[in-house]
Amino acid sequence: MPSTPESQQTVGKIAGFTGTALHTGEKVTLRLHPAPVDHGIKFRRKDLQDEPTIDAKIENLKTVERATTIGEGSVRVHTVEHVLAALWAMGVDNAIVEMDANEPPIGDGSAQAYVDLIRKAGVVAQEEPRKFFGARDTMHVESKTGALLFLLPDDKFRISCTQAGPNNKFTQFLSMEVTPAAFEREIAPARTFVYYEDVKPLMDKNLIKGGSLENAIVVRGEAVLSKEPLRFADEFVRHKILDVIGDLALVGRRIRGHVVAVKPGHASNADLARLIAREQTRRSAVAVSRAVPSGGGGLDTDQVMQILPHRFPFLMVDRIISFDTETKCVGVKTVTINEPFFQGHFPGHPVMPGVMQVEAMAQVASILLFKLAKTTSRIGYFMSADEVKFRKPVLPGDTIFIHAELTKSRGERLAKAKCHCVVNDAIVSEAELMFTFLDK
Ligand SMILES: [Zn+2]
């Protein structure tokens, strides 16, 4: 099948290489494996029992200090940005990145080693079209450190980046369209650079055992120290672009838009990735709401009531409008002024109580579980609600789109779900719910 930019791609065969891990200084072998369509990029820890995988998605982002760390449960992988940048920019949509340690080999501090690896594995087209996020309006994030990132509408994926060091030393600017060829030639060879003052304490604490002038450029005052001379006069801004690409890869879709980044860092890159992912979620909800099915695709009120034991005033879902997969669905609830809770919450200033939104999320998640278990002879009880956030008030007249995704179920008795509520294009609340099942 001929490769077109519009079809998903994976690697042609398994390929790997061995190198040094930056933080531990130990040997690590990284292997790329082909993966099916819509799989995305996942990391696999071959050194751990059961070889757990971690989805390279923004919701799994853990820390952004100096490098980007993702994780699921207690499993982590560190410093994922360069390998992700290479995969994304070289056009690989689906792959497993298998490693026998908690971070990839650092190589020479650039993405060159990963580009070489992808070349070795080959890139092959798959049967499904790619998924894109197209910027429609200007989106932007700003951080306390002075980072400023915009995403502007554009037919292509472009980055215009300004890098500036302390006291605006080493100020550099580069604007480019990111294509596989341009990435390979202009960006992949650009190495990590660090400021001596920043890494000195880490070196003293022995936290970067694998770090050396072989895999980073060290800037000390006016001096630029590295094993080999600078590869580009503006190598720093090129590496900044590399990191922006790697962090935005966590969106999990191709981006059509122009990223304008001023003094970007991993934290601000991640903020933009999160903003894009949320906007994507919102769009999916709106797209669904245009055509509310009342049959095959979802469940109508009667069907919901056959599954859930809840009744007025505690039935918090009117219908299920879609089942995206077996573990993912969207419910809808129209909130009217007649809801009993508005009478006391609060007189003259009606706001839907946050706990009722959590209840709505729990009910939608239960429907998924009952569907999976294929029985309604049991009843689900809430055990805990974590990461609960109420972002915006829900008012009479609002329609809530309740998204639920089962993330874990242990046997048939315990289950975990990630949920969020969307009103008028914005996420109003979110929570991670755990529940248990008991016989009625
Ligand atoms: Zn980097």
CSV table of C-alpha atoms and ligand atoms in Angstrom, one decimal:
chain,number,residue,atom,x,y,z
A,1,MET,CA,0.0,0.0,0.0
A,2,PRO,CA,1.5,3.3,-1.0
A,3,SER,CA,2.3,5.7,1.9
A,4,THR,CA,0.2,8.8,1.9
A,5,PRO,CA,0.3,11.4,4.6
A,6,GLU,CA,-3.4,10.7,5.3
A,7,SER,CA,-3.2,7.1,6.3
A,8,GLN,CA,-2.0,5.9,9.6
A,9,GLN,CA,1.5,4.4,9.7
A,10,THR,CA,3.5,2.0,11.9
A,11,VAL,CA,7.0,0.7,11.7
A,12,GLY,CA,7.8,-2.1,9.2
A,13,LYS,CA,9.6,-4.5,11.6
A,14,ILE,CA,11.1,-4.7,15.1
A,15,ALA,CA,14.3,-2.8,15.5
A,16,GLY,CA,16.3,-1.8,18.5
A,17,PHE,CA,19.5,-0.3,19.9
A,18,THR,CA,21.3,-0.2,23.3
A,19,GLY,CA,22.6,2.8,25.0
A,20,THR,CA,23.0,4.6,28.3
A,21,ALA,CA,20.1,5.8,30.5
A,22,LEU,CA,20.6,9.5,31.5
A,23,HIS,CA,19.5,9.3,35.1
A,24,THR,CA,20.8,5.9,36.2
A,25,GLY,CA,23.8,5.7,33.9
A,26,GLU,CA,22.9,2.0,33.2
A,27,LYS,CA,22.6,0.2,29.9
A,28,VAL,CA,19.1,0.1,28.4
A,29,THR,CA,17.8,-1.6,25.2
A,30,LEU,CA,15.0,0.1,23.3
A,31,ARG,CA,13.0,-1.8,20.7
A,32,LEU,CA,10.3,-0.5,18.4
A,33,HIS,CA,7.5,-2.9,17.5
A,34,PRO,CA,4.8,-2.4,14.9
A,35,ALA,CA,1.3,-1.9,16.3
A,36,PRO,CA,-2.2,-2.0,14.8
A,37,VAL,CA,-4.3,1.0,13.7
A,38,ASP,CA,-5.7,3.4,16.3
A,39,HIS,CA,-3.2,1.9,18.8
A,40,GLY,CA,-1.2,5.1,19.2
A,41,ILE,CA,2.3,5.0,20.9
A,42,LYS,CA,2.6,2.9,24.0
A,43,PHE,CA,5.7,2.3,26.1
A,44,ARG,CA,6.3,-1.2,27.4
A,45,ARG,CA,8.5,-1.9,30.5
A,46,LYS,CA,10.0,-5.3,29.7
A,47,ASP,CA,12.0,-5.3,32.9
A,48,LEU,CA,8.9,-5.4,35.1
A,49,GLN,CA,6.6,-8.2,35.9
A,50,ASP,CA,3.7,-8.6,33.4
A,51,GLU,CA,5.5,-6.1,31.2
A,52,PRO,CA,3.0,-3.2,31.8
A,53,THR,CA,2.4,-0.6,29.1
A,54,ILE,CA,1.9,3.1,29.4
A,55,ASP,CA,-0.1,5.1,26.8
A,56,ALA,CA,1.8,8.1,25.5
A,57,LYS,CA,-1.2,10.4,26.3
A,58,ILE,CA,-1.3,13.7,28.0
A,59,GLU,CA,-3.6,12.3,30.7
A,60,ASN,CA,-0.7,10.0,31.8
A,61,LEU,CA,1.7,12.9,32.2
A,62,LYS,CA,3.3,12.8,35.6
A,63,THR,CA,6.2,15.3,35.8
A,64,VAL,CA,7.8,17.9,33.5
A,65,GLU,CA,10.9,18.9,35.4
A,66,ARG,CA,13.8,18.9,33.0
A,67,ALA,CA,12.3,16.0,31.1
A,68,THR,CA,8.8,14.5,30.5
A,69,THR,CA,7.7,11.6,32.6
A,70,ILE,CA,4.5,9.6,31.9
A,71,GLY,CA,3.0,6.8,34.0
A,72,GLU,CA,0.0,4.6,34.8
A,73,GLY,CA,-0.5,3.3,38.3
A,74,SER,CA,2.9,3.0,39.9
A,75,VAL,CA,4.7,2.4,36.6
A,76,ARG,CA,6.7,5.3,35.1
A,77,VAL,CA,8.8,6.0,32.0
A,78,HIS,CA,11.0,9.1,32.1
A,79,THR,CA,12.5,11.3,29.4
A,80,VAL,CA,10.1,10.2,26.7
A,81,GLU,CA,10.1,13.5,24.7
A,82,HIS,CA,12.9,12.8,22.2
A,83,VAL,CA,11.7,9.4,21.1
A,84,LEU,CA,8.1,10.6,20.9
A,85,ALA,CA,9.2,13.6,18.8
A,86,ALA,CA,11.1,11.3,16.4
A,87,LEU,CA,8.1,8.9,16.0
A,88,TRP,CA,5.6,11.7,15.5
A,89,ALA,CA,7.7,13.8,13.2
A,90,MET,CA,8.8,10.8,11.1
A,91,GLY,CA,5.1,9.9,10.7
A,92,VAL,CA,4.8,6.9,13.0
A,93,ASP,CA,1.3,6.9,14.5
A,94,ASN,CA,1.2,3.4,16.0
A,95,ALA,CA,4.1,1.6,17.7
A,96,ILE,CA,5.2,-0.1,20.9
A,97,VAL,CA,8.3,1.4,22.4
A,98,GLU,CA,9.7,-1.5,24.5
A,99,MET,CA,12.4,-0.8,27.1
A,100,ASP,CA,14.1,-2.8,29.8
A,101,ALA,CA,14.5,0.2,32.0
A,102,ASN,CA,12.5,3.3,33.1
A,103,GLU,CA,13.9,5.6,30.4
A,104,PRO,CA,15.2,5.4,26.8
A,105,PRO,CA,18.9,5.5,25.9
A,106,ILE,CA,19.9,9.1,25.8
A,107,GLY,CA,22.0,8.8,22.7
A,108,ASP,CA,23.9,12.0,22.0
A,109,GLY,CA,21.2,14.1,23.6
A,110,SER,CA,19.4,14.6,20.3
A,111,ALA,CA,16.7,12.6,18.5
A,112,GLN,CA,19.3,11.3,15.9
A,113,ALA,CA,19.5,7.8,17.4
A,114,TYR,CA,15.7,7.4,17.2
A,115,VAL,CA,15.5,8.7,13.7
A,116,ASP,CA,18.2,6.1,12.7
A,117,LEU,CA,16.2,3.4,14.5
A,118,ILE,CA,12.9,4.4,12.7
A,119,ARG,CA,14.8,4.3,9.4
A,120,LYS,CA,16.1,0.8,10.3
A,121,ALA,CA,12.6,-0.4,11.1
A,122,GLY,CA,11.0,1.3,8.1
A,123,VAL,CA,7.7,3.2,8.1
A,124,VAL,CA,4.6,1.4,6.5
A,125,ALA,CA,1.1,2.7,5.7
A,126,GLN,CA,-1.9,1.2,7.3
A,127,GLU,CA,-5.5,0.8,6.2
A,128,GLU,CA,-7.1,3.5,8.4
A,129,PRO,CA,-7.0,7.3,7.8
A,130,ARG,CA,-5.2,9.4,10.3
A,131,LYS,CA,-6.9,11.4,13.0
A,132,PHE,CA,-6.2,15.1,13.0
A,133,PHE,CA,-6.8,18.0,15.4
A,134,GLY,CA,-7.2,21.1,13.3
A,135,ALA,CA,-6.9,24.4,15.1
A,136,ARG,CA,-10.0,26.6,14.5
A,137,ASP,CA,-9.4,29.5,16.8
A,138,THR,CA,-6.3,30.8,18.5
A,139,MET,CA,-5.5,28.8,21.6
A,140,HIS,CA,-2.8,29.9,24.1
A,141,VAL,CA,-1.1,29.1,27.3
A,142,GLU,CA,1.2,31.2,29.4
A,143,SER,CA,3.3,30.2,32.4
A,144,LYS,CA,4.8,32.1,35.3
A,145,THR,CA,8.3,31.4,33.9
A,146,GLY,CA,7.5,33.6,30.9
A,147,ALA,CA,6.7,30.8,28.4
A,148,LEU,CA,4.0,31.7,26.0
A,149,LEU,CA,2.6,29.3,23.4
A,150,PHE,CA,-0.1,29.8,20.8
A,151,LEU,CA,-1.7,27.5,18.4
A,152,LEU,CA,-3.1,29.2,15.3
A,153,PRO,CA,-5.1,27.8,12.5
A,154,ASP,CA,-3.0,26.5,9.6
A,155,ASP,CA,-3.4,23.8,6.9
A,156,LYS,CA,0.0,22.4,7.8
A,157,PHE,CA,1.9,21.6,11.1
A,158,ARG,CA,4.3,24.5,11.6
A,159,ILE,CA,6.4,25.7,14.6
A,160,SER,CA,7.8,29.2,15.1
A,161,CYS,CA,9.9,29.2,18.2
A,162,THR,CA,11.9,31.8,20.1
A,163,GLN,CA,14.4,30.6,22.6
A,164,ALA,CA,16.1,32.9,25.1
A,165,GLY,CA,18.5,32.1,27.9
A,166,PRO,CA,19.2,33.9,31.1
A,167,ASN,CA,19.3,37.7,30.6
A,168,ASN,CA,18.2,37.0,27.0
A,169,LYS,CA,21.5,35.5,26.1
A,170,PHE,CA,21.4,32.9,23.3
A,171,THR,CA,18.3,34.4,21.9
A,172,GLN,CA,17.4,32.4,18.8
A,173,PHE,CA,14.4,32.2,16.4
A,174,LEU,CA,13.4,29.6,13.9
A,175,SER,CA,10.2,29.0,11.9
A,176,MET,CA,9.5,25.9,9.9
A,177,GLU,CA,6.9,23.5,8.6
A,178,VAL,CA,7.5,20.1,10.4
A,179,THR,CA,7.7,17.4,7.7
A,180,PRO,CA,9.6,14.1,8.1
A,181,ALA,CA,12.4,15.4,5.8
A,182,ALA,CA,12.7,18.8,7.6
A,183,PHE,CA,12.7,17.1,11.0
A,184,GLU,CA,15.4,14.7,10.0
A,185,ARG,CA,17.6,17.4,8.5
A,186,GLU,CA,17.0,20.4,10.7
A,187,ILE,CA,15.7,19.2,14.1
A,188,ALA,CA,16.7,15.6,14.9
A,189,PRO,CA,20.4,16.3,15.3
A,190,ALA,CA,20.0,19.3,17.7
A,191,ARG,CA,21.2,18.2,21.1
A,192,THR,CA,20.0,18.9,24.6
A,193,PHE,CA,21.5,22.0,26.2
A,194,VAL,CA,21.7,22.7,29.9
A,195,TYR,CA,22.9,25.6,32.0
A,196,TYR,CA,25.8,24.7,34.3
A,197,GLU,CA,24.1,26.3,37.3
A,198,ASP,CA,21.0,24.1,36.8
A,199,VAL,CA,22.8,20.8,36.5
A,200,LYS,CA,25.6,21.3,39.0
A,201,PRO,CA,23.4,20.5,42.0
A,202,LEU,CA,22.1,17.4,40.2
A,203,MET,CA,25.6,16.2,39.4
A,204,ASP,CA,26.6,16.7,43.0
A,205,LYS,CA,23.6,14.6,44.1
A,206,ASN,CA,24.6,12.0,41.5
A,207,LEU,CA,21.1,12.2,39.9
A,208,ILE,CA,22.3,12.3,36.3
A,209,LYS,CA,24.8,9.4,36.4
A,210,GLY,CA,24.6,9.0,32.6
A,211,GLY,CA,25.0,12.7,31.9
A,212,SER,CA,28.2,13.9,30.2
A,213,LEU,CA,29.4,16.3,27.5
A,214,GLU,CA,28.7,13.3,25.1
A,215,ASN,CA,25.0,13.8,25.5
A,216,ALA,CA,24.4,17.4,26.3
A,217,ILE,CA,25.8,20.8,25.6
A,218,VAL,CA,26.6,22.7,28.8
A,219,VAL,CA,26.4,26.4,28.9
A,220,ARG,CA,28.5,28.1,31.6
A,221,GLY,CA,28.4,31.9,31.5
A,222,GLU,CA,29.4,32.8,28.0
A,223,ALA,CA,31.1,29.5,27.3
A,224,VAL,CA,29.5,26.7,25.4
A,225,LEU,CA,31.0,23.3,26.3
A,226,SER,CA,30.4,20.2,24.3
A,227,LYS,CA,32.2,17.2,23.0
A,228,GLU,CA,31.8,18.2,19.4
A,229,PRO,CA,31.3,21.7,18.0
A,230,LEU,CA,27.8,23.1,17.7
A,231,ARG,CA,25.9,21.3,14.9
A,232,PHE,CA,24.0,24.5,14.0
A,233,ALA,CA,24.6,28.1,15.0
A,234,ASP,CA,21.1,28.0,16.4
A,235,GLU,CA,21.2,24.5,17.8
A,236,PHE,CA,19.4,25.6,21.0
A,237,VAL,CA,16.2,26.8,19.4
A,238,ARG,CA,16.2,23.6,17.2
A,239,HIS,CA,16.3,21.5,20.3
A,240,LYS,CA,13.5,23.6,21.8
A,241,ILE,CA,11.4,22.7,18.7
A,242,LEU,CA,12.3,19.1,19.2
A,243,ASP,CA,10.9,19.2,22.7
A,244,VAL,CA,7.8,21.0,21.7
A,245,ILE,CA,7.1,18.3,19.1
A,246,GLY,CA,7.8,15.5,21.6
A,247,ASP,CA,5.5,16.9,24.2
A,248,LEU,CA,2.7,17.8,21.8
A,249,ALA,CA,2.8,14.2,20.6
A,250,LEU,CA,1.0,13.4,23.8
A,251,VAL,CA,-2.1,14.8,22.2
A,252,GLY,CA,-2.3,11.5,20.4
A,253,ARG,CA,-3.4,13.0,17.1
A,254,ARG,CA,-1.7,14.8,14.3
A,255,ILE,CA,-2.0,18.6,14.6
A,256,ARG,CA,-2.9,20.9,11.8
A,257,GLY,CA,-1.9,24.3,13.1
A,258,HIS,CA,0.8,26.8,13.7
A,259,VAL,CA,2.5,26.6,17.1
A,260,VAL,CA,4.1,29.9,18.0
A,261,ALA,CA,6.3,29.2,21.1
A,262,VAL,CA,8.2,31.8,23.1
A,263,LYS,CA,10.6,30.4,25.6
A,264,PRO,CA,8.8,27.1,25.7
A,265,GLY,CA,9.6,24.4,28.4
A,266,HIS,CA,8.2,21.0,29.1
A,267,ALA,CA,5.6,22.4,31.5
A,268,SER,CA,4.2,24.9,29.0
A,269,ASN,CA,4.3,22.4,26.2
A,270,ALA,CA,2.3,20.0,28.3
A,271,ASP,CA,-0.2,22.8,29.1
A,272,LEU,CA,-0.8,23.3,25.4
A,273,ALA,CA,-1.1,19.6,24.8
A,274,ARG,CA,-3.7,19.4,27.6
A,275,LEU,CA,-5.6,22.3,26.2
A,276,ILE,CA,-5.7,20.7,22.8
A,277,ALA,CA,-6.8,17.4,24.2
A,278,ARG,CA,-9.6,19.0,26.1
A,279,GLU,CA,-10.7,20.9,23.0
A,280,GLN,CA,-10.7,17.6,21.1
A,281,THR,CA,-12.9,16.1,23.8
A,282,ARG,CA,-15.3,19.0,23.7
A,283,ARG,CA,-15.5,18.7,19.9
A,284,SER,CA,-16.3,15.0,20.1
A,285,ALA,CA,-19.1,15.8,22.6
A,286,VAL,CA,-20.5,18.5,20.4
A,287,ALA,CA,-20.3,16.3,17.3
A,288,VAL,CA,-22.2,13.6,19.1
A,289,SER,CA,-24.9,16.1,20.4
A,290,ARG,CA,-25.8,17.1,16.9
A,291,ALA,CA,-27.3,13.7,16.2
A,292,VAL,CA,-28.7,12.2,19.3
A,293,PRO,CA,-29.6,8.6,18.5
A,294,SER,CA,-32.5,7.0,20.5
A,295,GLY,CA,-32.0,3.5,19.4
A,296,GLY,CA,-29.1,1.4,18.1
A,297,GLY,CA,-26.3,3.7,19.0
A,298,GLY,CA,-27.3,4.4,22.6
A,299,LEU,CA,-30.0,3.8,25.2
A,300,ASP,CA,-33.2,5.8,25.7
A,301,THR,CA,-34.7,6.7,29.1
A,302,ASP,CA,-36.6,3.4,29.4
A,303,GLN,CA,-33.6,1.4,28.6
A,304,VAL,CA,-31.5,3.4,31.1
A,305,MET,CA,-34.1,2.7,33.7
A,306,GLN,CA,-34.0,-1.0,33.0
A,307,ILE,CA,-30.4,-1.0,33.8
A,308,LEU,CA,-30.1,1.5,36.6
A,309,PRO,CA,-32.2,1.1,39.8
A,310,HIS,CA,-32.2,4.9,40.4
A,311,ARG,CA,-35.5,6.8,40.0
A,312,PHE,CA,-36.5,10.5,40.2
A,313,PRO,CA,-35.1,12.6,41.7
A,314,PHE,CA,-32.0,10.5,41.7
A,315,LEU,CA,-31.8,9.3,38.2
A,316,MET,CA,-29.1,11.6,36.8
A,317,VAL,CA,-28.9,10.5,33.2
A,318,ASP,CA,-31.7,10.9,30.6
A,319,ARG,CA,-30.1,8.7,28.0
A,320,ILE,CA,-26.9,7.3,26.6
A,321,ILE,CA,-26.2,8.8,23.3
A,322,SER,CA,-23.2,6.7,22.2
A,323,PHE,CA,-21.0,3.8,23.1
A,324,ASP,CA,-17.6,4.6,21.6
A,325,THR,CA,-16.2,1.3,22.6
A,326,GLU,CA,-17.1,-1.4,25.1
A,327,THR,CA,-15.5,0.7,27.9
A,328,LYS,CA,-16.4,4.2,26.8
A,329,CYS,CA,-19.7,6.0,26.5
A,330,VAL,CA,-21.5,9.4,26.7
A,331,GLY,CA,-24.7,10.0,28.6
A,332,VAL,CA,-26.8,13.2,28.6
A,333,LYS,CA,-28.7,14.9,31.3
A,334,THR,CA,-30.8,18.0,30.7
A,335,VAL,CA,-30.9,20.1,33.9
A,336,THR,CA,-34.1,22.0,34.4
A,337,ILE,CA,-35.2,24.6,37.0
A,338,ASN,CA,-37.6,21.9,38.3
A,339,GLU,CA,-34.8,19.8,39.7
A,340,PRO,CA,-35.5,19.5,43.4
A,341,PHE,CA,-32.0,20.4,44.4
A,342,PHE,CA,-32.3,23.9,43.0
A,343,GLN,CA,-34.8,24.8,45.7
A,344,GLY,CA,-32.2,24.8,48.4
A,345,HIS,CA,-29.0,25.2,46.4
A,346,PHE,CA,-29.3,28.1,46.5
A,347,PRO,CA,-32.5,30.1,46.8
A,348,GLY,CA,-32.3,32.9,44.3
A,349,HIS,CA,-29.0,31.6,42.9
A,350,PRO,CA,-29.6,28.1,41.5
A,351,VAL,CA,-26.4,26.1,41.0
A,352,MET,CA,-26.3,22.3,40.5
A,353,PRO,CA,-24.5,20.7,43.4
A,354,GLY,CA,-21.1,19.2,42.4
A,355,VAL,CA,-22.0,16.0,44.2
A,356,MET,CA,-24.9,15.5,41.8
A,357,GLN,CA,-22.5,15.7,38.9
A,358,VAL,CA,-20.4,13.1,40.5
A,359,GLU,CA,-23.5,11.0,40.9
A,360,ALA,CA,-24.3,11.5,37.2
A,361,MET,CA,-20.8,10.3,36.3
A,362,ALA,CA,-21.2,7.3,38.6
A,363,GLN,CA,-24.5,6.3,37.0
A,364,VAL,CA,-23.1,6.5,33.4
A,365,ALA,CA,-20.0,4.5,34.5
A,366,SER,CA,-22.4,1.9,36.1
A,367,ILE,CA,-24.2,1.5,32.8
A,368,LEU,CA,-20.9,0.6,31.2
A,369,LEU,CA,-20.2,-1.9,33.9
A,370,PHE,CA,-23.6,-3.5,33.7
A,371,LYS,CA,-23.3,-3.8,30.0
A,372,LEU,CA,-19.9,-5.4,30.3
A,373,ALA,CA,-21.1,-7.8,33.0
A,374,LYS,CA,-24.3,-8.5,31.1
A,375,THR,CA,-26.3,-8.6,34.3
A,376,THR,CA,-28.3,-6.1,36.3
A,377,SER,CA,-28.9,-8.4,39.2
A,378,ARG,CA,-26.3,-6.5,41.2
A,379,ILE,CA,-26.0,-3.0,42.4
A,380,GLY,CA,-22.9,-0.8,42.2
A,381,TYR,CA,-21.7,1.1,45.2
A,382,PHE,CA,-19.3,4.0,45.2
A,383,MET,CA,-16.0,3.3,47.1
A,384,SER,CA,-14.1,6.4,46.3
A,385,ALA,CA,-13.9,9.5,44.2
A,386,ASP,CA,-10.5,10.8,43.4
A,387,GLU,CA,-9.2,13.8,41.5
A,388,VAL,CA,-12.6,15.4,41.7
A,389,LYS,CA,-12.6,18.9,40.2
A,390,PHE,CA,-15.5,21.3,39.7
A,391,ARG,CA,-14.5,23.8,37.1
A,392,LYS,CA,-17.6,25.7,36.2
A,393,PRO,CA,-21.1,26.1,37.7
A,394,VAL,CA,-23.9,24.1,36.1
A,395,LEU,CA,-27.1,26.1,35.8
A,396,PRO,CA,-30.8,25.5,35.0
A,397,GLY,CA,-31.2,24.9,31.3
A,398,ASP,CA,-27.8,23.4,30.8
A,399,THR,CA,-27.4,20.1,29.0
A,400,ILE,CA,-24.6,18.0,30.5
A,401,PHE,CA,-22.7,15.5,28.4
A,402,ILE,CA,-21.4,12.9,30.8
A,403,HIS,CA,-18.3,11.0,29.5
A,404,ALA,CA,-17.2,7.9,31.2
A,405,GLU,CA,-14.4,5.5,30.5
A,406,LEU,CA,-13.6,2.3,32.4
A,407,THR,CA,-9.9,2.3,33.0
A,408,LYS,CA,-9.6,-0.8,35.2
A,409,SER,CA,-11.8,-3.5,36.4
A,410,ARG,CA,-10.6,-6.2,38.7
A,411,GLY,CA,-12.7,-9.3,38.3
A,412,GLU,CA,-16.4,-8.4,38.3
A,413,ARG,CA,-16.5,-6.8,41.7
A,414,LEU,CA,-14.2,-3.7,41.5
A,415,ALA,CA,-14.0,-1.1,38.8
A,416,LYS,CA,-12.5,2.2,38.1
A,417,ALA,CA,-13.7,4.9,35.7
A,418,LYS,CA,-12.4,8.2,34.5
A,419,CYS,CA,-15.3,10.6,33.9
A,420,HIS,CA,-16.0,14.2,33.0
A,421,CYS,CA,-19.0,16.4,32.4
A,422,VAL,CA,-19.2,18.9,29.5
A,423,VAL,CA,-21.5,21.8,29.2
A,424,ASN,CA,-21.5,24.4,26.5
A,425,ASP,CA,-18.2,23.3,25.1
A,426,ALA,CA,-16.4,23.3,28.4
A,427,ILE,CA,-15.5,20.7,30.9
A,428,VAL,CA,-17.4,21.5,34.1
A,429,SER,CA,-16.4,18.7,36.3
A,430,GLU,CA,-14.2,15.6,36.4
A,431,ALA,CA,-13.5,12.6,38.7
A,432,GLU,CA,-12.0,9.2,38.9
A,433,LEU,CA,-14.4,6.9,40.5
A,434,MET,CA,-14.0,3.5,42.0
A,435,PHE,CA,-16.9,1.2,42.8
A,436,THR,CA,-17.7,-2.3,43.9
A,437,PHE,CA,-20.6,-4.6,43.0
A,438,LEU,CA,-22.9,-6.4,45.4
A,439,ASP,CA,-25.8,-8.6,44.7
A,440,LYS,CA,-29.1,-6.9,44.9
B,1,ZN,ZN,15.0,17.8,25.0
